PDB file of C-alpha atoms in Angstrom:
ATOM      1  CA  UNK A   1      -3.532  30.095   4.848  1.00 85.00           C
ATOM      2  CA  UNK A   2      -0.214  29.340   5.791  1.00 91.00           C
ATOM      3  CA  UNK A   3       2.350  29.044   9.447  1.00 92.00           C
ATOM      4  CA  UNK A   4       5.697  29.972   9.805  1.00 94.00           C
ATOM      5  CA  UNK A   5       6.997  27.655  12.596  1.00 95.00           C
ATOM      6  CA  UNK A   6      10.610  28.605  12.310  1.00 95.00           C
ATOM      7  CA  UNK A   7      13.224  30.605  11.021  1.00 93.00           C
ATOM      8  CA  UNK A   8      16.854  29.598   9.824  1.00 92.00           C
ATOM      9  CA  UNK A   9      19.095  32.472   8.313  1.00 89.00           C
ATOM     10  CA  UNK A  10      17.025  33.606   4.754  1.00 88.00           C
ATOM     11  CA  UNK A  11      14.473  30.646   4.983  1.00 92.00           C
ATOM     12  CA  UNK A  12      11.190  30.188   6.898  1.00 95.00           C
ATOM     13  CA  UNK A  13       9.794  26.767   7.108  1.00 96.00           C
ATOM     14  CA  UNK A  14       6.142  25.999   8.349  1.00 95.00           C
ATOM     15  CA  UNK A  15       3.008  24.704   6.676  1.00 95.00           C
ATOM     16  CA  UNK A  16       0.939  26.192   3.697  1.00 93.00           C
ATOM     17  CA  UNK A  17      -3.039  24.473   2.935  1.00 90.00           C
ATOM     18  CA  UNK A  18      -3.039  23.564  -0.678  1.00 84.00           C
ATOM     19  CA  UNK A  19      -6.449  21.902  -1.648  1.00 81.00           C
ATOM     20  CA  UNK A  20      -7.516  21.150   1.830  1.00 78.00           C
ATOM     21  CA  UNK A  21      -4.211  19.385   2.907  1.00 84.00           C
ATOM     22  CA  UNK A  22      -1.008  20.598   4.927  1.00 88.00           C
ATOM     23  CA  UNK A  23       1.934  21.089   3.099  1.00 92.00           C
ATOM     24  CA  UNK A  24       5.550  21.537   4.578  1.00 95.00           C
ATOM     25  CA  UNK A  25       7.000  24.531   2.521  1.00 96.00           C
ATOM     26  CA  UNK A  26      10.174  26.212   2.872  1.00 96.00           C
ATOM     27  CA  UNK A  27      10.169  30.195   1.938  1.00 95.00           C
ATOM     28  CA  UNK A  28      13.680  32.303   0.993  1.00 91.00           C
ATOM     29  CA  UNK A  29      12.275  35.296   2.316  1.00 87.00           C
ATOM     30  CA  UNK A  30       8.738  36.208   0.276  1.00 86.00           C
ATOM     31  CA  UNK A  31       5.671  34.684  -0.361  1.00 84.00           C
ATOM     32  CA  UNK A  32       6.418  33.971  -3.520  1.00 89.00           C
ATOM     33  CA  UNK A  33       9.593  32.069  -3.065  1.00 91.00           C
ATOM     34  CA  UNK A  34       7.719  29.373  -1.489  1.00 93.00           C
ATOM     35  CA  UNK A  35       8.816  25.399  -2.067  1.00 95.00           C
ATOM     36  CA  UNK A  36       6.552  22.702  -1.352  1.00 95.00           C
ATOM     37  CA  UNK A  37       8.862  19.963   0.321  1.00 97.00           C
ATOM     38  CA  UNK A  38       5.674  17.609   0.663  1.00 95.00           C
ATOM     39  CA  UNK A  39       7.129  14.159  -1.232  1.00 96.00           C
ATOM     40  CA  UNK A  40       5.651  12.365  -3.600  1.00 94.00           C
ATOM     41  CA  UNK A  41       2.910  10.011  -3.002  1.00 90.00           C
ATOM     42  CA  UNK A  42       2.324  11.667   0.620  1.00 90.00           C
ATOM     43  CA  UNK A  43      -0.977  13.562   1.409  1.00 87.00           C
ATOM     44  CA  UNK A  44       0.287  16.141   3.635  1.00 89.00           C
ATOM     45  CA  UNK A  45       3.020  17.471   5.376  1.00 93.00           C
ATOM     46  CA  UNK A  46       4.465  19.914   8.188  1.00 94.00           C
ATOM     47  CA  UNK A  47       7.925  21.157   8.469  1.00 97.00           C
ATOM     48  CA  UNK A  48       8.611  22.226  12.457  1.00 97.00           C
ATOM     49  CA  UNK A  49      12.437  23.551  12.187  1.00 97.00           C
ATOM     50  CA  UNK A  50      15.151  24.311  10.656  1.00 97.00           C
ATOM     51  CA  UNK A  51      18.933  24.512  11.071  1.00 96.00           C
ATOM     52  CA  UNK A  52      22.283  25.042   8.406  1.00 94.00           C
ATOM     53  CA  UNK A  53      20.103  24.199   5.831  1.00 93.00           C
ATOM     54  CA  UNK A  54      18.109  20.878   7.130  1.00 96.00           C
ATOM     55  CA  UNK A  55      14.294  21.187   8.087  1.00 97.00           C
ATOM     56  CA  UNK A  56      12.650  18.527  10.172  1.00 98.00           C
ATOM     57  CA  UNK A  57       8.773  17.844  10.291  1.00 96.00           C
ATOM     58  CA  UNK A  58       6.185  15.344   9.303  1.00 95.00           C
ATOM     59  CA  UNK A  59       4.879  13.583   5.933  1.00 94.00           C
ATOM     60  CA  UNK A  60       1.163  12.118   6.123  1.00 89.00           C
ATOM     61  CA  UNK A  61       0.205   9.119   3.452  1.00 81.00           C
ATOM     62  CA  UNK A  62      -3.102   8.973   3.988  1.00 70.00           C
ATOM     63  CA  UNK A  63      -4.810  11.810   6.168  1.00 59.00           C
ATOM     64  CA  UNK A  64      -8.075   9.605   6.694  1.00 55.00           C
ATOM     65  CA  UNK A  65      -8.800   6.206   7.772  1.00 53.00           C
ATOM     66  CA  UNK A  66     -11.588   4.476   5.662  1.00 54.00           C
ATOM     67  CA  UNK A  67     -13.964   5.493   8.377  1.00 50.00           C
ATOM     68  CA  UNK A  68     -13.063   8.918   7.830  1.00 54.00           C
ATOM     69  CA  UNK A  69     -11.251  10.027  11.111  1.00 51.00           C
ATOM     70  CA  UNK A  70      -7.939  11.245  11.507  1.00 54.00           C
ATOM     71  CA  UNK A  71      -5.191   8.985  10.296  1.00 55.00           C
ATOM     72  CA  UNK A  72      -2.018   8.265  12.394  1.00 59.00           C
ATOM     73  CA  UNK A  73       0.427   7.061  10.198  1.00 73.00           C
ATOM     74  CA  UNK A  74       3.197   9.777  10.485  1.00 86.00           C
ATOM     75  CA  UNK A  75       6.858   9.299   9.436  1.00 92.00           C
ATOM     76  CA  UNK A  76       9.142  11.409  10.623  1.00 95.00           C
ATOM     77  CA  UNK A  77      10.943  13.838   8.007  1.00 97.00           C
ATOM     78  CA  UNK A  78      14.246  15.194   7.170  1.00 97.00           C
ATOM     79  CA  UNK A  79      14.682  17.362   4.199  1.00 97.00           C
ATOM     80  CA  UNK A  80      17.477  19.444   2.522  1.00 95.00           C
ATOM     81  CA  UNK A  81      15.656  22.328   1.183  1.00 95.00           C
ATOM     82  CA  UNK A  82      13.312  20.251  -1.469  1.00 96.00           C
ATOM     83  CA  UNK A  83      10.858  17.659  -1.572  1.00 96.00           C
ATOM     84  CA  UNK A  84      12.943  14.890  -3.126  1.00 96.00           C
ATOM     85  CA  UNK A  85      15.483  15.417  -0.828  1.00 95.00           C
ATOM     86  CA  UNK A  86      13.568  14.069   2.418  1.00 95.00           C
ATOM     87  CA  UNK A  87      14.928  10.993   4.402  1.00 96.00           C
ATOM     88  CA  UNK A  88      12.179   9.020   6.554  1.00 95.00           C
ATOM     89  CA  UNK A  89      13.430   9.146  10.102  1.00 96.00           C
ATOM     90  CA  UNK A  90      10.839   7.009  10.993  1.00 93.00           C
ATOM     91  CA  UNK A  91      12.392   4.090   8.785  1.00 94.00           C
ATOM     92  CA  UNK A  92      15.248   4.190  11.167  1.00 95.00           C
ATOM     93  CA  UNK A  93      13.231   3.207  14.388  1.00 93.00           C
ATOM     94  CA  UNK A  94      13.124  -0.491  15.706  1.00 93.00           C
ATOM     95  CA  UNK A  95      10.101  -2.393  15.706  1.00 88.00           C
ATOM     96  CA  UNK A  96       7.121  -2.109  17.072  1.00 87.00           C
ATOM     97  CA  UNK A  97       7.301   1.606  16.257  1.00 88.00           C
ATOM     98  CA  UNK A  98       5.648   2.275  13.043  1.00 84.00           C
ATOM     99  CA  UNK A  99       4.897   5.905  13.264  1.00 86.00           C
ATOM    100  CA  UNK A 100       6.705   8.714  14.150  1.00 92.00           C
ATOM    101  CA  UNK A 101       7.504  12.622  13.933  1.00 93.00           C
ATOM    102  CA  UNK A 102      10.464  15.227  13.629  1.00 97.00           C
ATOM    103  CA  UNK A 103       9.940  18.602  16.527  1.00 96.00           C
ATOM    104  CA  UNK A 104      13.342  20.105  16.565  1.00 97.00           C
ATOM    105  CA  UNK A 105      16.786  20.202  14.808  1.00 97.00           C
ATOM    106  CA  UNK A 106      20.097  21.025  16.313  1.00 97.00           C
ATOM    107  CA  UNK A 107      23.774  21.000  14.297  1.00 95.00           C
ATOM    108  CA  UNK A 108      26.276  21.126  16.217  1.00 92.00           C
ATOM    109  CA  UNK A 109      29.760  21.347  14.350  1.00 91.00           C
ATOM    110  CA  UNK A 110      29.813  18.245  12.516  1.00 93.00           C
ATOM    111  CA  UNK A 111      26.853  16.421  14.218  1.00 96.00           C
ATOM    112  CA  UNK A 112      23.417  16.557  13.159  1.00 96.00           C
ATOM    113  CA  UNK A 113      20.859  15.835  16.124  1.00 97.00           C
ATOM    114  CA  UNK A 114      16.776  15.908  15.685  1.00 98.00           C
ATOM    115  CA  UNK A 115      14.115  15.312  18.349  1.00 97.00           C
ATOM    116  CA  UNK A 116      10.429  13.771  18.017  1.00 97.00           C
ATOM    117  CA  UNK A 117       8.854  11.160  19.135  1.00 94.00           C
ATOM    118  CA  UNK A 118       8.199   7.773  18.194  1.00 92.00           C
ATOM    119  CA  UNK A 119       4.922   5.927  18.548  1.00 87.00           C
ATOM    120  CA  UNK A 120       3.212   2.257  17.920  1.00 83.00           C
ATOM    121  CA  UNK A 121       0.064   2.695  16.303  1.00 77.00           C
ATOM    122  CA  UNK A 122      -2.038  -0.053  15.772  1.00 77.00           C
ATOM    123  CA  UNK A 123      -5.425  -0.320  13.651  1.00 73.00           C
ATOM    124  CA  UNK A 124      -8.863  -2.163  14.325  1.00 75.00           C
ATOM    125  CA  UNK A 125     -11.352  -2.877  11.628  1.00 78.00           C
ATOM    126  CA  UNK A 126      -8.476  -2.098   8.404  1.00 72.00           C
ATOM    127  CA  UNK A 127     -10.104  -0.965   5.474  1.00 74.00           C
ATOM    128  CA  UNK A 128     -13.499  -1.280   6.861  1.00 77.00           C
ATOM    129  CA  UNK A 129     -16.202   1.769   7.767  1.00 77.00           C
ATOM    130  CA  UNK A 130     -15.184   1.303  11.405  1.00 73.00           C
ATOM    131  CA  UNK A 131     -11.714   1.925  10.530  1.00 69.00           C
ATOM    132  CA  UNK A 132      -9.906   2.926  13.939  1.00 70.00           C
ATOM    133  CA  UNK A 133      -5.599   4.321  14.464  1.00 69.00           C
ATOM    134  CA  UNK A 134      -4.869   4.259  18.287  1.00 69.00           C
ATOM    135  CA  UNK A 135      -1.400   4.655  19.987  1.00 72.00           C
ATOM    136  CA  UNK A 136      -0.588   2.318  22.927  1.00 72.00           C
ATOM    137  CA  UNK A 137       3.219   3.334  23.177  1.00 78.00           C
ATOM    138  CA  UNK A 138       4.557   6.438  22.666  1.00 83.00           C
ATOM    139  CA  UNK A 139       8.174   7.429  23.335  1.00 92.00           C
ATOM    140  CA  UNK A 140      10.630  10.422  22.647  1.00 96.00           C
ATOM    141  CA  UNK A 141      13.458  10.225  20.428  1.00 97.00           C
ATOM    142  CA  UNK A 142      16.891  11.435  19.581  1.00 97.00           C
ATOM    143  CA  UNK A 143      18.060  10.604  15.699  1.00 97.00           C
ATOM    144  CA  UNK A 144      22.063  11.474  15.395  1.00 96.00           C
ATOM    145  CA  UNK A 145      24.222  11.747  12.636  1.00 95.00           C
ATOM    146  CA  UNK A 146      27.303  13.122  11.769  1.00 95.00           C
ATOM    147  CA  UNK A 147      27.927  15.404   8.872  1.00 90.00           C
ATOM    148  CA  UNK A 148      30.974  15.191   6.379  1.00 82.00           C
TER     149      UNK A 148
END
C-alpha cells in the first residue's frame, strides 16, 4: 500500500509499507520509478511535501519501545531527492527538544522555509517491559535557510 501526500512538478512524494514499516518514497511519475528516501539505520519514514526539488517529512529509529508501544523519537527530515541526501532538522533545535517533525515546505526565491513542530519527549522505565515515550512540551517550528 502506498500515499501520495504531495505533488511537486514530475515527482510525488508520500509513504510506501515495505515489510511492515513506512517508508518516505519519492515517485517521477509511475509506480515503478519509485525511490525509497528512508536513511540508513532508520526504521521508517514519511515524506509530507515537496517543493523545487526538496521534500520534507519524518525518519523513525526505532518504531517500538521495548514494551512494544509506539515509539516517539522522530527527527525531522529534509531530503534532496534520495535517501543519503537527508539533513536532520531536528539536530538543529535547542535543548530540551529531542524530537521533532517536517509538515510543509515553502521556497521562496532564494530562501528555503519548512514548518513542523518540535517536541520534548521524555521516557520512563528505558529499556525495560514497561517502556513508556510521553511528550510534555510541544511547540511549532519554522527552520530557514537560504539557498545559493
Amino acid at each position: 500500500a502506498s500515499t501520495i501526500y504531495a505533488l511537486d512538478g514530475e515527482h510525488q512524494v508520500g509513504v510506501a509499507m515495505r515489510k511492515l514499516a513506512a517508508r518516505a518514497v519519492i515517485w517521477r511519475g509511475s509506480a515503478t520509478s519509485v525511490t525509497d528516501l528512508t536513511p540508513a539505520g532508520f526504521e521508517s519514514s514519511q515524506a509530507y511535501d515537496a517543493r523545487s526539488g526538496f521534500q520534507v517529512g519524518v525518519v523513525t529509529r526505532h518504531a517500538l519501545t521495548a514494551s512494544g508501544g509506539a515509539a516517539s523519537e522522530d527527527q525531522a527530515a529534509l531530503w534532496q531527492g534520495a535517501a543519503d541526501s537527508w539533513l536532520d532538522l531536528g539536530a538543529l533545535l535547542p535543548l530540551p527538544f529531542n524530537a521533532s517533525m517536517a509538515r510543509s515546505i515553502e521556497v521562496d526565491g532564494e530562501r528555503l522555509l519548512v514548518c513542523g513542530e518540535a517536541r520534548r519527549v521524555e521516557t520512563a522505565d528505558a529499556g525495560t517491559p514497561r517502556e513508556t515515550h510521553y511528550v510534555p512540551d510541544a511547540q511549532a517550528v519554522l527552520w530557514s535557510a537560504r539557498l545559493r
